[in-house]
C-alpha cells in the first residue's frame, strides 16, 4: 500500500507541473498582425478612432499594439468585476479577419469596507477578453496607449516620414532594376551639405526588401550613398545590401519601436 501511495505521488508530481505550464501557456494571448483587420478605441466621453490594417501607416500602429499584447505578462487579480459600465474610461476592440473580436479594457483593484465596494484603476494592467475567456495582463505600454496614447497617434504618416518617402522615391528611380524589391520602409538616414552649400548634398538612404514582408525569411536592407547637386543631378556613389537583419532592426527601420 505504501508503494502505491508513493507511486501515485510521483505520477502526480510529474503531471501537475506540466498542467501548470499548459494552463499558463493557454492564457497568454498570441496574435499575428496579419490576422487583424482593424483596432477600434472608444472612450467614455464619446471619442473614438479606428486603426485599419490596409492603411500603410496605421498598419505599423497595429503591429505595435499586437507586440505589446504578445509580450505582456499574466497578472494576478480579479478579472470579473461588477463595475458600472460608465466607470470604464476606455475600451479597445480588435477585429480579426475571421470575424472574431478581442476586447481590452483597464483592470481595476476593488476593496470592500462597511459593505461599500471601492474600485480604483490598476496602473499598468488590463483585462483581455477573447472567445469568452478573460485574462489579466500587465503591460505598461499597452495600458498607457489604451488610456491616452492612441489619441496622440498622427492621422496619417507624419510630415517627416512623408518627406523621406518622397526623397527616397526620387532617388530610387536612379537605381539599377536589380534593386527593384527594396521599397519597404524607406528612410533617409542622413543628409550632409557639401562644403556648407544648401543646394548640394550627400544623402544616405535605406529600405527593406518587400518580398520578405509576408515570408518567414528575415529582411534584407539596402544602403545607398549618393550625391545630389544642381549641376549633375543625382549620382549614386555606393550601394550595399545588408543580408538577414534582425527583427529588432527591421522594426526600427519601419518605425515600430524607437
PDB file of C-alpha atoms in Angstrom:
ATOM      1  CA  UNK A   1       0.000   0.000   0.000  1.00  0.00           C
ATOM      2  CA  UNK A   2       2.829   2.356   0.865  1.00  0.00           C
ATOM      3  CA  UNK A   3       4.467   1.708  -2.514  1.00  0.00           C
ATOM      4  CA  UNK A   4       1.201   2.515  -4.264  1.00  0.00           C
ATOM      5  CA  UNK A   5       0.890   5.846  -2.432  1.00  0.00           C
ATOM      6  CA  UNK A   6       4.472   6.762  -3.329  1.00  0.00           C
ATOM      7  CA  UNK A   7       3.844   5.813  -6.955  1.00  0.00           C
ATOM      8  CA  UNK A   8       0.717   7.991  -7.110  1.00  0.00           C
ATOM      9  CA  UNK A   9       2.634  10.921  -5.578  1.00  0.00           C
ATOM     10  CA  UNK A  10       5.423  10.532  -8.135  1.00  0.00           C
ATOM     11  CA  UNK A  11       2.943  10.438 -11.026  1.00  0.00           C
ATOM     12  CA  UNK A  12       1.085  13.456  -9.617  1.00  0.00           C
ATOM     13  CA  UNK A  13       4.367  15.293  -9.139  1.00  0.00           C
ATOM     14  CA  UNK A  14       5.338  14.685 -12.747  1.00  0.00           C
ATOM     15  CA  UNK A  15       1.920  15.534 -14.180  1.00  0.00           C
ATOM     16  CA  UNK A  16       0.913  18.553 -12.124  1.00  0.00           C
ATOM     17  CA  UNK A  17       3.825  20.853 -13.100  1.00  0.00           C
ATOM     18  CA  UNK A  18       3.093  20.084 -16.740  1.00  0.00           C
ATOM     19  CA  UNK A  19      -0.525  21.019 -16.176  1.00  0.00           C
ATOM     20  CA  UNK A  20       0.554  24.322 -14.667  1.00  0.00           C
ATOM     21  CA  UNK A  21       2.707  25.081 -17.670  1.00  0.00           C
ATOM     22  CA  UNK A  22      -0.094  24.205 -20.056  1.00  0.00           C
ATOM     23  CA  UNK A  23      -2.552  26.423 -18.229  1.00  0.00           C
ATOM     24  CA  UNK A  24      -0.137  29.331 -18.135  1.00  0.00           C
ATOM     25  CA  UNK A  25       0.644  28.955 -21.826  1.00  0.00           C
ATOM     26  CA  UNK A  26      -3.030  28.743 -22.776  1.00  0.00           C
ATOM     27  CA  UNK A  27      -3.942  32.074 -21.195  1.00  0.00           C
ATOM     28  CA  UNK A  28      -1.105  34.080 -22.712  1.00  0.00           C
ATOM     29  CA  UNK A  29      -2.544  35.837 -25.782  1.00  0.00           C
ATOM     30  CA  UNK A  30      -0.748  35.262 -29.058  1.00  0.00           C
ATOM     31  CA  UNK A  31      -1.808  37.387 -32.008  1.00  0.00           C
ATOM     32  CA  UNK A  32      -0.492  37.703 -35.539  1.00  0.00           C
ATOM     33  CA  UNK A  33      -0.550  41.204 -37.014  1.00  0.00           C
ATOM     34  CA  UNK A  34      -1.593  39.762 -40.372  1.00  0.00           C
ATOM     35  CA  UNK A  35      -4.791  38.364 -38.781  1.00  0.00           C
ATOM     36  CA  UNK A  36      -6.001  41.767 -37.556  1.00  0.00           C
ATOM     37  CA  UNK A  37      -8.486  43.720 -39.687  1.00  0.00           C
ATOM     38  CA  UNK A  38      -8.714  46.847 -37.527  1.00  0.00           C
ATOM     39  CA  UNK A  39      -8.446  48.189 -33.989  1.00  0.00           C
ATOM     40  CA  UNK A  40     -11.110  50.491 -32.568  1.00  0.00           C
ATOM     41  CA  UNK A  41     -10.752  52.513 -29.367  1.00  0.00           C
ATOM     42  CA  UNK A  42     -13.774  54.098 -27.637  1.00  0.00           C
ATOM     43  CA  UNK A  43     -13.752  56.469 -24.683  1.00  0.00           C
ATOM     44  CA  UNK A  44     -16.458  57.174 -22.140  1.00  0.00           C
ATOM     45  CA  UNK A  45     -16.840  60.744 -23.424  1.00  0.00           C
ATOM     46  CA  UNK A  46     -17.704  59.504 -26.923  1.00  0.00           C
ATOM     47  CA  UNK A  47     -14.290  59.896 -28.563  1.00  0.00           C
ATOM     48  CA  UNK A  48     -13.435  57.054 -30.924  1.00  0.00           C
ATOM     49  CA  UNK A  49     -10.832  56.123 -33.506  1.00  0.00           C
ATOM     50  CA  UNK A  50     -10.242  53.199 -35.852  1.00  0.00           C
ATOM     51  CA  UNK A  51      -6.813  51.976 -36.994  1.00  0.00           C
ATOM     52  CA  UNK A  52      -7.085  49.940 -40.201  1.00  0.00           C
ATOM     53  CA  UNK A  53      -4.833  47.149 -41.386  1.00  0.00           C
ATOM     54  CA  UNK A  54      -4.940  48.274 -45.010  1.00  0.00           C
ATOM     55  CA  UNK A  55      -3.555  51.727 -44.174  1.00  0.00           C
ATOM     56  CA  UNK A  56       0.203  51.745 -44.597  1.00  0.00           C
ATOM     57  CA  UNK A  57       0.819  53.997 -41.592  1.00  0.00           C
ATOM     58  CA  UNK A  58      -1.824  52.554 -39.265  1.00  0.00           C
ATOM     59  CA  UNK A  59      -0.563  49.037 -40.009  1.00  0.00           C
ATOM     60  CA  UNK A  60       2.584  49.994 -38.104  1.00  0.00           C
ATOM     61  CA  UNK A  61       0.457  51.118 -35.134  1.00  0.00           C
ATOM     62  CA  UNK A  62      -1.442  47.817 -35.170  1.00  0.00           C
ATOM     63  CA  UNK A  63       1.872  45.950 -35.210  1.00  0.00           C
ATOM     64  CA  UNK A  64       2.995  47.933 -32.161  1.00  0.00           C
ATOM     65  CA  UNK A  65      -0.181  47.124 -30.206  1.00  0.00           C
ATOM     66  CA  UNK A  66      -0.041  43.429 -31.157  1.00  0.00           C
ATOM     67  CA  UNK A  67       3.569  43.263 -29.961  1.00  0.00           C
ATOM     68  CA  UNK A  68       2.607  44.766 -26.589  1.00  0.00           C
ATOM     69  CA  UNK A  69      -0.128  42.167 -26.183  1.00  0.00           C
ATOM     70  CA  UNK A  70       2.156  39.270 -27.088  1.00  0.00           C
ATOM     71  CA  UNK A  71       4.959  40.445 -24.780  1.00  0.00           C
ATOM     72  CA  UNK A  72       2.688  41.233 -21.817  1.00  0.00           C
ATOM     73  CA  UNK A  73       2.770  39.045 -18.726  1.00  0.00           C
ATOM     74  CA  UNK A  74      -0.164  37.402 -16.881  1.00  0.00           C
ATOM     75  CA  UNK A  75      -1.063  39.208 -13.672  1.00  0.00           C
ATOM     76  CA  UNK A  76      -2.921  38.072 -10.591  1.00  0.00           C
ATOM     77  CA  UNK A  77      -6.101  39.894  -9.701  1.00  0.00           C
ATOM     78  CA  UNK A  78      -9.809  39.931 -10.369  1.00  0.00           C
ATOM     79  CA  UNK A  79     -10.969  39.586 -13.972  1.00  0.00           C
ATOM     80  CA  UNK A  80     -14.734  39.544 -13.359  1.00  0.00           C
ATOM     81  CA  UNK A  81     -15.598  42.899 -11.808  1.00  0.00           C
ATOM     82  CA  UNK A  82     -19.110  44.142 -11.159  1.00  0.00           C
ATOM     83  CA  UNK A  83     -18.382  47.649 -12.367  1.00  0.00           C
ATOM     84  CA  UNK A  84     -20.804  50.190 -13.670  1.00  0.00           C
ATOM     85  CA  UNK A  85     -20.063  50.455 -17.400  1.00  0.00           C
ATOM     86  CA  UNK A  86     -19.775  54.200 -17.014  1.00  0.00           C
ATOM     87  CA  UNK A  87     -16.665  53.535 -14.913  1.00  0.00           C
ATOM     88  CA  UNK A  88     -14.792  52.070 -17.891  1.00  0.00           C
ATOM     89  CA  UNK A  89     -12.831  55.070 -19.170  1.00  0.00           C
ATOM     90  CA  UNK A  90     -11.810  53.428 -22.439  1.00  0.00           C
ATOM     91  CA  UNK A  91     -12.133  50.134 -24.283  1.00  0.00           C
ATOM     92  CA  UNK A  92     -10.307  48.646 -27.255  1.00  0.00           C
ATOM     93  CA  UNK A  93     -11.805  46.217 -29.759  1.00  0.00           C
ATOM     94  CA  UNK A  94      -9.564  44.173 -32.040  1.00  0.00           C
ATOM     95  CA  UNK A  95     -11.490  42.877 -35.061  1.00  0.00           C
ATOM     96  CA  UNK A  96      -9.902  39.819 -36.632  1.00  0.00           C
ATOM     97  CA  UNK A  97     -10.200  38.913 -40.310  1.00  0.00           C
ATOM     98  CA  UNK A  98     -12.018  35.696 -39.377  1.00  0.00           C
ATOM     99  CA  UNK A  99     -14.749  37.695 -37.615  1.00  0.00           C
ATOM    100  CA  UNK A 100     -13.568  37.180 -34.025  1.00  0.00           C
ATOM    101  CA  UNK A 101     -13.354  40.204 -31.738  1.00  0.00           C
ATOM    102  CA  UNK A 102     -10.949  40.595 -28.813  1.00  0.00           C
ATOM    103  CA  UNK A 103     -11.610  43.264 -26.193  1.00  0.00           C
ATOM    104  CA  UNK A 104      -9.112  45.081 -23.973  1.00  0.00           C
ATOM    105  CA  UNK A 105     -10.152  47.287 -21.061  1.00  0.00           C
ATOM    106  CA  UNK A 106      -8.400  48.674 -17.988  1.00  0.00           C
ATOM    107  CA  UNK A 107      -8.118  46.386 -14.947  1.00  0.00           C
ATOM    108  CA  UNK A 108      -9.340  47.509 -11.524  1.00  0.00           C
ATOM    109  CA  UNK A 109      -8.485  46.729  -7.915  1.00  0.00           C
ATOM    110  CA  UNK A 110     -11.514  46.658  -5.616  1.00  0.00           C
ATOM    111  CA  UNK A 111     -11.841  46.584  -1.831  1.00  0.00           C
ATOM    112  CA  UNK A 112     -14.983  46.305   0.291  1.00  0.00           C
ATOM    113  CA  UNK A 113     -15.390  48.170   3.547  1.00  0.00           C
ATOM    114  CA  UNK A 114     -18.588  48.518   5.562  1.00  0.00           C
ATOM    115  CA  UNK A 115     -20.485  46.876   2.700  1.00  0.00           C
ATOM    116  CA  UNK A 116     -19.228  49.562   0.306  1.00  0.00           C
ATOM    117  CA  UNK A 117     -17.057  48.493  -2.637  1.00  0.00           C
ATOM    118  CA  UNK A 118     -14.418  50.920  -3.868  1.00  0.00           C
ATOM    119  CA  UNK A 119     -12.622  50.245  -7.137  1.00  0.00           C
ATOM    120  CA  UNK A 120      -9.572  52.027  -8.462  1.00  0.00           C
ATOM    121  CA  UNK A 121      -7.892  51.554 -11.807  1.00  0.00           C
ATOM    122  CA  UNK A 122      -4.881  49.212 -11.694  1.00  0.00           C
ATOM    123  CA  UNK A 123      -1.886  51.067 -13.077  1.00  0.00           C
ATOM    124  CA  UNK A 124      -0.228  49.192 -15.941  1.00  0.00           C
ATOM    125  CA  UNK A 125      -2.767  46.350 -16.090  1.00  0.00           C
ATOM    126  CA  UNK A 126      -5.569  45.436 -18.498  1.00  0.00           C
ATOM    127  CA  UNK A 127      -8.215  42.749 -18.977  1.00  0.00           C
ATOM    128  CA  UNK A 128      -8.004  40.875 -22.289  1.00  0.00           C
ATOM    129  CA  UNK A 129     -11.126  39.019 -23.453  1.00  0.00           C
ATOM    130  CA  UNK A 130     -11.212  36.640 -26.407  1.00  0.00           C
ATOM    131  CA  UNK A 131     -13.663  33.812 -27.163  1.00  0.00           C
ATOM    132  CA  UNK A 132     -15.405  34.459 -23.820  1.00  0.00           C
ATOM    133  CA  UNK A 133     -12.148  33.869 -21.929  1.00  0.00           C
ATOM    134  CA  UNK A 134     -10.585  36.594 -19.819  1.00  0.00           C
ATOM    135  CA  UNK A 135      -7.026  37.079 -18.656  1.00  0.00           C
ATOM    136  CA  UNK A 136      -5.478  39.904 -16.676  1.00  0.00           C
ATOM    137  CA  UNK A 137      -2.274  41.204 -18.215  1.00  0.00           C
ATOM    138  CA  UNK A 138       0.496  43.543 -17.154  1.00  0.00           C
ATOM    139  CA  UNK A 139       1.875  45.869 -19.825  1.00  0.00           C
ATOM    140  CA  UNK A 140       2.621  49.491 -19.021  1.00  0.00           C
ATOM    141  CA  UNK A 141       2.915  50.398 -22.718  1.00  0.00           C
ATOM    142  CA  UNK A 142      -0.417  48.807 -23.629  1.00  0.00           C
ATOM    143  CA  UNK A 143      -2.131  50.357 -20.598  1.00  0.00           C
ATOM    144  CA  UNK A 144      -0.825  53.861 -21.351  1.00  0.00           C
ATOM    145  CA  UNK A 145      -1.772  53.594 -25.024  1.00  0.00           C
ATOM    146  CA  UNK A 146      -5.290  52.379 -24.179  1.00  0.00           C
ATOM    147  CA  UNK A 147      -5.918  55.293 -21.824  1.00  0.00           C
ATOM    148  CA  UNK A 148      -4.388  58.190 -23.774  1.00  0.00           C
ATOM    149  CA  UNK A 149      -1.661  57.166 -26.228  1.00  0.00           C
ATOM    150  CA  UNK A 150      -3.985  56.382 -29.130  1.00  0.00           C
ATOM    151  CA  UNK A 151      -5.267  59.977 -29.115  1.00  0.00           C
ATOM    152  CA  UNK A 152      -1.816  61.282 -29.997  1.00  0.00           C
ATOM    153  CA  UNK A 153      -1.106  58.959 -32.913  1.00  0.00           C
ATOM    154  CA  UNK A 154      -0.751  61.015 -36.079  1.00  0.00           C
ATOM    155  CA  UNK A 155      -3.617  60.931 -38.529  1.00  0.00           C
ATOM    156  CA  UNK A 156      -1.685  59.590 -41.462  1.00  0.00           C
ATOM    157  CA  UNK A 157       2.072  59.467 -41.658  1.00  0.00           C
ATOM    158  CA  UNK A 158       3.986  62.363 -40.027  1.00  0.00           C
ATOM    159  CA  UNK A 159       5.356  65.062 -42.329  1.00  0.00           C
ATOM    160  CA  UNK A 160       8.966  63.969 -41.812  1.00  0.00           C
ATOM    161  CA  UNK A 161       8.110  60.423 -42.863  1.00  0.00           C
ATOM    162  CA  UNK A 162       6.290  61.646 -45.981  1.00  0.00           C
ATOM    163  CA  UNK A 163       9.270  63.792 -46.937  1.00  0.00           C
ATOM    164  CA  UNK A 164      11.602  60.811 -46.549  1.00  0.00           C
ATOM    165  CA  UNK A 165       9.336  58.680 -48.733  1.00  0.00           C
ATOM    166  CA  UNK A 166       9.243  61.409 -51.385  1.00  0.00           C
ATOM    167  CA  UNK A 167      13.024  61.784 -51.449  1.00  0.00           C
ATOM    168  CA  UNK A 168      13.613  58.030 -51.470  1.00  0.00           C
ATOM    169  CA  UNK A 169      11.203  57.591 -54.380  1.00  0.00           C
ATOM    170  CA  UNK A 170      13.117  60.236 -56.340  1.00  0.00           C
ATOM    171  CA  UNK A 171      16.480  58.601 -55.692  1.00  0.00           C
ATOM    172  CA  UNK A 172      15.158  55.058 -56.120  1.00  0.00           C
ATOM    173  CA  UNK A 173      14.484  55.748 -59.805  1.00  0.00           C
ATOM    174  CA  UNK A 174      18.251  56.079 -60.365  1.00  0.00           C
ATOM    175  CA  UNK A 175      18.982  52.554 -59.121  1.00  0.00           C
ATOM    176  CA  UNK A 176      19.504  49.536 -61.297  1.00  0.00           C
ATOM    177  CA  UNK A 177      16.483  47.240 -61.807  1.00  0.00           C
ATOM    178  CA  UNK A 178      18.340  44.655 -59.720  1.00  0.00           C
ATOM    179  CA  UNK A 179      17.259  46.536 -56.601  1.00  0.00           C
ATOM    180  CA  UNK A 180      13.584  46.972 -57.537  1.00  0.00           C
ATOM    181  CA  UNK A 181      12.396  44.978 -54.498  1.00  0.00           C
ATOM    182  CA  UNK A 182      13.829  47.439 -51.951  1.00  0.00           C
ATOM    183  CA  UNK A 183      10.796  49.680 -51.500  1.00  0.00           C
ATOM    184  CA  UNK A 184       9.604  48.854 -47.978  1.00  0.00           C
ATOM    185  CA  UNK A 185      10.040  51.256 -45.037  1.00  0.00           C
ATOM    186  CA  UNK A 186      12.268  53.755 -46.887  1.00  0.00           C
ATOM    187  CA  UNK A 187      14.326  56.140 -44.772  1.00  0.00           C
ATOM    188  CA  UNK A 188      16.702  58.996 -45.359  1.00  0.00           C
ATOM    189  CA  UNK A 189      19.252  58.149 -42.684  1.00  0.00           C
ATOM    190  CA  UNK A 190      21.435  61.223 -43.028  1.00  0.00           C
ATOM    191  CA  UNK A 191      21.886  64.301 -45.220  1.00  0.00           C
ATOM    192  CA  UNK A 192      25.104  66.331 -45.306  1.00  0.00           C
ATOM    193  CA  UNK A 193      25.775  69.641 -47.051  1.00  0.00           C
ATOM    194  CA  UNK A 194      28.752  69.689 -49.378  1.00  0.00           C
ATOM    195  CA  UNK A 195      31.106  72.446 -48.194  1.00  0.00           C
ATOM    196  CA  UNK A 196      28.176  74.117 -46.430  1.00  0.00           C
ATOM    197  CA  UNK A 197      26.269  74.651 -49.689  1.00  0.00           C
ATOM    198  CA  UNK A 198      22.499  74.432 -49.116  1.00  0.00           C
ATOM    199  CA  UNK A 199      21.954  73.264 -52.727  1.00  0.00           C
ATOM    200  CA  UNK A 200      24.433  70.378 -52.757  1.00  0.00           C
ATOM    201  CA  UNK A 201      24.132  67.328 -50.540  1.00  0.00           C
ATOM    202  CA  UNK A 202      25.424  63.880 -49.759  1.00  0.00           C
ATOM    203  CA  UNK A 203      22.471  61.612 -48.948  1.00  0.00           C
ATOM    204  CA  UNK A 204      22.419  58.278 -47.115  1.00  0.00           C
ATOM    205  CA  UNK A 205      19.227  56.244 -47.633  1.00  0.00           C
ATOM    206  CA  UNK A 206      17.972  52.749 -46.783  1.00  0.00           C
ATOM    207  CA  UNK A 207      14.970  50.447 -47.217  1.00  0.00           C
ATOM    208  CA  UNK A 208      13.883  46.819 -46.808  1.00  0.00           C
ATOM    209  CA  UNK A 209      13.057  44.219 -49.460  1.00  0.00           C
ATOM    210  CA  UNK A 210       9.302  43.954 -49.924  1.00  0.00           C
ATOM    211  CA  UNK A 211       9.383  40.236 -50.816  1.00  0.00           C
ATOM    212  CA  UNK A 212      10.160  39.347 -47.184  1.00  0.00           C
ATOM    213  CA  UNK A 213       7.046  41.206 -45.946  1.00  0.00           C
ATOM    214  CA  UNK A 214       4.843  38.108 -45.723  1.00  0.00           C
ATOM    215  CA  UNK A 215       7.541  35.471 -45.703  1.00  0.00           C
ATOM    216  CA  UNK A 216       9.404  33.585 -42.982  1.00  0.00           C
ATOM    217  CA  UNK A 217      12.851  34.766 -44.058  1.00  0.00           C
ATOM    218  CA  UNK A 218      14.405  37.825 -42.361  1.00  0.00           C
ATOM    219  CA  UNK A 219      14.519  41.142 -44.209  1.00  0.00           C
ATOM    220  CA  UNK A 220      17.468  42.361 -46.241  1.00  0.00           C
ATOM    221  CA  UNK A 221      18.282  46.072 -46.177  1.00  0.00           C
ATOM    222  CA  UNK A 222      19.719  48.260 -48.895  1.00  0.00           C
ATOM    223  CA  UNK A 223      22.082  51.134 -48.044  1.00  0.00           C
ATOM    224  CA  UNK A 224      22.506  53.859 -50.660  1.00  0.00           C
ATOM    225  CA  UNK A 225      25.015  56.704 -50.705  1.00  0.00           C
ATOM    226  CA  UNK A 226      24.530  59.412 -53.343  1.00  0.00           C
ATOM    227  CA  UNK A 227      25.341  62.997 -54.261  1.00  0.00           C
ATOM    228  CA  UNK A 228      22.588  65.414 -55.283  1.00  0.00           C
ATOM    229  CA  UNK A 229      23.696  68.680 -56.937  1.00  0.00           C
ATOM    230  CA  UNK A 230      22.085  71.161 -59.386  1.00  0.00           C
ATOM    231  CA  UNK A 231      24.829  70.636 -61.980  1.00  0.00           C
ATOM    232  CA  UNK A 232      24.995  66.856 -62.156  1.00  0.00           C
ATOM    233  CA  UNK A 233      21.682  65.872 -60.594  1.00  0.00           C
ATOM    234  CA  UNK A 234      21.704  62.573 -58.705  1.00  0.00           C
ATOM    235  CA  UNK A 235      24.800  60.413 -58.767  1.00  0.00           C
ATOM    236  CA  UNK A 236      24.746  57.051 -56.973  1.00  0.00           C
ATOM    237  CA  UNK A 237      28.102  56.531 -55.271  1.00  0.00           C
ATOM    238  CA  UNK A 238      27.636  53.306 -53.354  1.00  0.00           C
ATOM    239  CA  UNK A 239      25.031  50.560 -52.913  1.00  0.00           C
ATOM    240  CA  UNK A 240      25.353  47.743 -50.377  1.00  0.00           C
ATOM    241  CA  UNK A 241      22.936  45.018 -49.266  1.00  0.00           C
ATOM    242  CA  UNK A 242      22.808  44.005 -45.626  1.00  0.00           C
ATOM    243  CA  UNK A 243      21.548  40.414 -45.529  1.00  0.00           C
ATOM    244  CA  UNK A 244      19.223  38.961 -42.884  1.00  0.00           C
ATOM    245  CA  UNK A 245      18.843  41.838 -40.444  1.00  0.00           C
ATOM    246  CA  UNK A 246      17.324  41.137 -37.025  1.00  0.00           C
ATOM    247  CA  UNK A 247      13.658  41.594 -36.145  1.00  0.00           C
ATOM    248  CA  UNK A 248      14.634  44.491 -33.906  1.00  0.00           C
ATOM    249  CA  UNK A 249      16.495  46.251 -36.706  1.00  0.00           C
ATOM    250  CA  UNK A 250      13.613  45.796 -39.147  1.00  0.00           C
ATOM    251  CA  UNK A 251      11.186  47.127 -36.524  1.00  0.00           C
ATOM    252  CA  UNK A 252      13.332  50.238 -36.083  1.00  0.00           C
ATOM    253  CA  UNK A 253      13.584  50.685 -39.851  1.00  0.00           C
ATOM    254  CA  UNK A 254       9.770  50.592 -40.070  1.00  0.00           C
ATOM    255  CA  UNK A 255       9.389  52.900 -37.049  1.00  0.00           C
ATOM    256  CA  UNK A 256       7.734  50.230 -34.914  1.00  0.00           C
ATOM    257  CA  UNK A 257       9.991  50.979 -31.983  1.00  0.00           C
ATOM    258  CA  UNK A 258      12.494  53.609 -31.058  1.00  0.00           C
TER     259      UNK A 258
END
